[in-house]
Amino acid sequence: RPNPFPTMSIRDNVLAGVKLNNRRINKADADELVERSLTGANLWNEVKDRLDKPGSGLSGGQQQRLCIARAVAVQPDVLLMDEPCSALDPISTLAIEDLVGELKERFTVVIVTHNMQQAARVSDQTAFFNLKAQGEPGHLVEIDSTDKIFSNPKEKATEDYISGRFG
């Protein structure tokens, strides 16, 4: 579920990471960063006239994109996304997947998903992690290009998982 800061406006949600890192930013630069980040998250045109409204008032897909805008505003080296589409309708899911395609041109994007079709659509590299037994730590079973993982995995456990035989 997306987690915009509920007491903050859309604008303040985007700037939260910058402020938390004690970066001083003047109003003009802040305005430019908000626009650039929301544009980068494909949300600017939908919210540009209500930046002072609460982020929690947006739809689920919009909230997810707001959280992505907040993350990219600090220019991270790596963007981590845990089940970014799990609570979204198909149209919002497509918007997030399209956005991931754009973001991976500028950032390393790591996505955790249980949706095999989504992994095949959005990733260049795929890693399969699994548990040996309940209560034991997980381990990396296989990592390779997404095409190879989904067409010819090396490990039987990977093949079983992506084909739906277990999991």
mmCIF file of C-alpha atoms in Angstrom:
data_model
loop_
_atom_site.group_PDB
_atom_site.id
_atom_site.type_symbol
_atom_site.label_atom_id
_atom_site.label_comp_id
_atom_site.label_asym_id
_atom_site.label_seq_id
_atom_site.Cartn_x
_atom_site.Cartn_y
_atom_site.Cartn_z
ATOM 1 C CA ARG A 1 0.000 0.000 0.000
ATOM 2 C CA PRO A 2 1.414 3.431 -0.826
ATOM 3 C CA ASN A 3 2.417 5.532 2.148
ATOM 4 C CA PRO A 4 2.271 9.265 1.527
ATOM 5 C CA PHE A 5 2.762 11.224 4.715
ATOM 6 C CA PRO A 6 -0.879 11.854 5.700
ATOM 7 C CA THR A 7 -0.474 15.273 7.317
ATOM 8 C CA MET A 8 1.604 16.693 4.464
ATOM 9 C CA SER A 9 0.561 18.294 1.230
ATOM 10 C CA ILE A 10 1.518 16.803 -2.112
ATOM 11 C CA ARG A 11 4.310 19.378 -2.378
ATOM 12 C CA ASP A 12 5.614 18.673 1.140
ATOM 13 C CA ASN A 13 5.510 14.918 0.491
ATOM 14 C CA VAL A 14 7.854 15.392 -2.478
ATOM 15 C CA LEU A 15 10.203 17.630 -0.487
ATOM 16 C CA ALA A 16 10.198 15.477 2.667
ATOM 17 C CA GLY A 17 13.394 13.569 1.851
ATOM 18 C CA VAL A 18 15.253 16.734 0.981
ATOM 19 C CA LYS A 19 14.220 18.353 4.265
ATOM 20 C CA LEU A 20 14.961 15.205 6.300
ATOM 21 C CA ASN A 21 18.496 15.235 4.880
ATOM 22 C CA ASN A 22 18.893 18.831 6.107
ATOM 23 C CA ARG A 23 19.427 20.177 2.615
ATOM 24 C CA ARG A 24 18.625 23.844 2.405
ATOM 25 C CA ILE A 25 16.686 24.733 -0.695
ATOM 26 C CA ASN A 26 15.195 28.050 -1.737
ATOM 27 C CA LYS A 27 11.582 28.329 -2.903
ATOM 28 C CA ALA A 28 12.411 28.563 -6.613
ATOM 29 C CA ASP A 29 14.643 25.482 -6.473
ATOM 30 C CA ALA A 30 12.057 23.647 -4.368
ATOM 31 C CA ASP A 31 9.314 24.486 -6.879
ATOM 32 C CA GLU A 32 11.508 23.235 -9.720
ATOM 33 C CA LEU A 33 12.373 20.023 -7.822
ATOM 34 C CA VAL A 34 8.697 19.351 -7.054
ATOM 35 C CA GLU A 35 7.728 19.806 -10.713
ATOM 36 C CA ARG A 36 10.648 17.713 -11.992
ATOM 37 C CA SER A 37 10.000 14.892 -9.512
ATOM 38 C CA LEU A 38 6.247 14.809 -10.129
ATOM 39 C CA THR A 39 6.847 14.942 -13.881
ATOM 40 C CA GLY A 40 9.327 12.091 -13.534
ATOM 41 C CA ALA A 41 6.673 10.095 -11.706
ATOM 42 C CA ASN A 42 4.057 10.898 -14.389
ATOM 43 C CA LEU A 43 1.934 12.767 -11.872
ATOM 44 C CA TRP A 44 2.562 16.470 -12.507
ATOM 45 C CA ASN A 45 -0.317 17.065 -14.927
ATOM 46 C CA GLU A 46 -2.784 15.425 -12.540
ATOM 47 C CA VAL A 47 -1.795 17.395 -9.419
ATOM 48 C CA LYS A 48 -0.138 20.655 -10.500
ATOM 49 C CA ASP A 49 -3.220 22.686 -9.525
ATOM 50 C CA ARG A 50 -3.566 21.147 -6.050
ATOM 51 C CA LEU A 51 -0.041 20.861 -4.660
ATOM 52 C CA ASP A 52 -1.233 22.235 -1.313
ATOM 53 C CA LYS A 53 -3.823 19.439 -0.878
ATOM 54 C CA PRO A 54 -3.057 16.330 1.220
ATOM 55 C CA GLY A 55 -1.281 13.504 -0.579
ATOM 56 C CA SER A 56 -3.604 11.072 1.180
ATOM 57 C CA GLY A 57 -6.495 12.474 -0.891
ATOM 58 C CA LEU A 58 -5.114 11.006 -4.109
ATOM 59 C CA SER A 59 -6.182 7.685 -5.633
ATOM 60 C CA GLY A 60 -4.119 4.576 -4.852
ATOM 61 C CA GLY A 61 -2.183 4.749 -8.111
ATOM 62 C CA GLN A 62 -1.568 8.467 -7.669
ATOM 63 C CA GLN A 63 -0.392 7.913 -4.101
ATOM 64 C CA GLN A 64 2.045 5.282 -5.340
ATOM 65 C CA ARG A 65 3.418 7.697 -7.934
ATOM 66 C CA LEU A 66 3.636 10.428 -5.270
ATOM 67 C CA CYS A 67 5.773 8.132 -3.129
ATOM 68 C CA ILE A 68 7.969 7.443 -6.149
ATOM 69 C CA ALA A 69 8.285 11.209 -6.764
ATOM 70 C CA ARG A 70 9.318 11.630 -3.124
ATOM 71 C CA ALA A 71 11.979 8.951 -3.563
ATOM 72 C CA VAL A 72 13.436 10.277 -6.819
ATOM 73 C CA ALA A 73 13.559 13.851 -5.475
ATOM 74 C CA VAL A 74 16.664 12.945 -3.444
ATOM 75 C CA GLN A 75 18.378 11.493 -6.544
ATOM 76 C CA PRO A 76 19.181 8.052 -5.100
ATOM 77 C CA ASP A 77 21.649 5.645 -6.670
ATOM 78 C CA VAL A 78 19.196 2.786 -6.175
ATOM 79 C CA LEU A 79 15.409 2.892 -5.985
ATOM 80 C CA LEU A 80 13.949 0.000 -3.974
ATOM 81 C CA MET A 81 10.317 -0.936 -4.571
ATOM 82 C CA ASP A 82 8.548 -3.607 -2.540
ATOM 83 C CA GLU A 83 5.451 -4.877 -4.342
ATOM 84 C CA PRO A 84 4.801 -1.461 -5.966
ATOM 85 C CA CYS A 85 1.602 -2.607 -7.678
ATOM 86 C CA SER A 86 0.161 -5.095 -5.194
ATOM 87 C CA ALA A 87 -2.787 -2.920 -4.138
ATOM 88 C CA LEU A 88 -3.449 -1.273 -7.496
ATOM 89 C CA ASP A 89 -6.044 -1.765 -10.207
ATOM 90 C CA PRO A 90 -4.835 -2.903 -13.672
ATOM 91 C CA ILE A 91 -4.753 0.632 -15.147
ATOM 92 C CA SER A 92 -2.700 2.006 -12.246
ATOM 93 C CA THR A 93 -0.454 -1.065 -12.422
ATOM 94 C CA LEU A 94 0.254 -0.357 -16.079
ATOM 95 C CA ALA A 95 1.078 3.266 -15.247
ATOM 96 C CA ILE A 96 3.561 2.159 -12.550
ATOM 97 C CA GLU A 97 5.119 -0.417 -14.871
ATOM 98 C CA ASP A 98 5.519 2.210 -17.602
ATOM 99 C CA LEU A 99 7.058 4.531 -15.026
ATOM 100 C CA VAL A 100 9.521 1.833 -13.931
ATOM 101 C CA GLY A 101 10.575 1.511 -17.573
ATOM 102 C CA GLU A 102 11.373 5.223 -17.642
ATOM 103 C CA LEU A 103 13.005 5.292 -14.193
ATOM 104 C CA LYS A 104 15.407 2.462 -14.977
ATOM 105 C CA GLU A 105 17.023 4.719 -17.583
ATOM 106 C CA ARG A 106 18.143 7.034 -14.726
ATOM 107 C CA PHE A 107 18.304 4.806 -11.644
ATOM 108 C CA THR A 108 19.034 1.254 -10.661
ATOM 109 C CA VAL A 109 15.568 -0.020 -9.773
ATOM 110 C CA VAL A 110 15.135 -3.106 -7.610
ATOM 111 C CA ILE A 111 11.613 -4.505 -7.404
ATOM 112 C CA VAL A 112 10.317 -7.256 -5.159
ATOM 113 C CA THR A 113 7.282 -8.920 -6.688
ATOM 114 C CA HIS A 114 5.436 -12.211 -6.559
ATOM 115 C CA ASN A 115 3.813 -11.423 -9.897
ATOM 116 C CA MET A 116 5.776 -13.415 -12.470
ATOM 117 C CA GLN A 117 4.163 -11.676 -15.439
ATOM 118 C CA GLN A 118 5.121 -8.308 -14.017
ATOM 119 C CA ALA A 119 8.700 -9.418 -13.388
ATOM 120 C CA ALA A 120 8.931 -10.600 -16.990
ATOM 121 C CA ARG A 121 7.524 -7.295 -18.287
ATOM 122 C CA VAL A 122 9.578 -4.778 -16.325
ATOM 123 C CA SER A 123 12.937 -6.329 -15.492
ATOM 124 C CA ASP A 124 16.205 -6.759 -17.329
ATOM 125 C CA GLN A 125 17.701 -9.066 -14.688
ATOM 126 C CA THR A 126 15.734 -11.422 -12.457
ATOM 127 C CA ALA A 127 16.801 -13.036 -9.213
ATOM 128 C CA PHE A 128 14.848 -15.830 -7.577
ATOM 129 C CA PHE A 129 15.104 -16.113 -3.795
ATOM 130 C CA ASN A 130 13.586 -18.923 -1.773
ATOM 131 C CA LEU A 131 13.539 -20.520 1.668
ATOM 132 C CA LYS A 132 15.068 -23.954 2.223
ATOM 133 C CA ALA A 133 12.744 -24.505 5.161
ATOM 134 C CA GLN A 134 10.292 -22.581 7.311
ATOM 135 C CA GLY A 135 12.137 -20.435 9.856
ATOM 136 C CA GLU A 136 15.448 -20.515 7.982
ATOM 137 C CA PRO A 137 16.905 -17.541 6.153
ATOM 138 C CA GLY A 138 16.218 -17.188 2.471
ATOM 139 C CA HIS A 139 18.875 -17.714 -0.158
ATOM 140 C CA LEU A 140 19.535 -16.766 -3.749
ATOM 141 C CA VAL A 141 18.580 -19.671 -5.997
ATOM 142 C CA GLU A 142 19.360 -18.119 -9.371
ATOM 143 C CA ILE A 143 20.062 -14.815 -11.076
ATOM 144 C CA ASP A 144 20.273 -14.198 -14.809
ATOM 145 C CA SER A 145 18.794 -12.115 -17.596
ATOM 146 C CA THR A 146 15.027 -12.051 -17.408
ATOM 147 C CA ASP A 147 14.750 -13.728 -20.813
ATOM 148 C CA LYS A 148 16.865 -16.675 -19.638
ATOM 149 C CA ILE A 149 15.142 -17.013 -16.270
ATOM 150 C CA PHE A 150 11.712 -17.189 -17.906
ATOM 151 C CA SER A 151 12.626 -19.275 -20.947
ATOM 152 C CA ASN A 152 15.410 -21.575 -19.781
ATOM 153 C CA PRO A 153 16.228 -21.377 -16.069
ATOM 154 C CA LYS A 154 19.238 -23.345 -14.867
ATOM 155 C CA GLU A 155 17.689 -24.430 -11.566
ATOM 156 C CA LYS A 156 14.694 -26.750 -11.260
ATOM 157 C CA ALA A 157 13.427 -24.755 -8.259
ATOM 158 C CA THR A 158 13.314 -21.619 -10.432
ATOM 159 C CA GLU A 159 11.478 -23.437 -13.201
ATOM 160 C CA ASP A 160 8.990 -24.874 -10.705
ATOM 161 C CA TYR A 161 8.274 -21.436 -9.232
ATOM 162 C CA ILE A 162 7.850 -19.489 -12.470
ATOM 163 C CA SER A 163 5.688 -22.255 -13.941
ATOM 164 C CA GLY A 164 3.429 -22.208 -10.860
ATOM 165 C CA ARG A 165 4.270 -25.729 -9.685
ATOM 166 C CA PHE A 166 4.958 -24.318 -6.230
ATOM 167 C CA GLY A 167 4.711 -20.983 -4.479
#
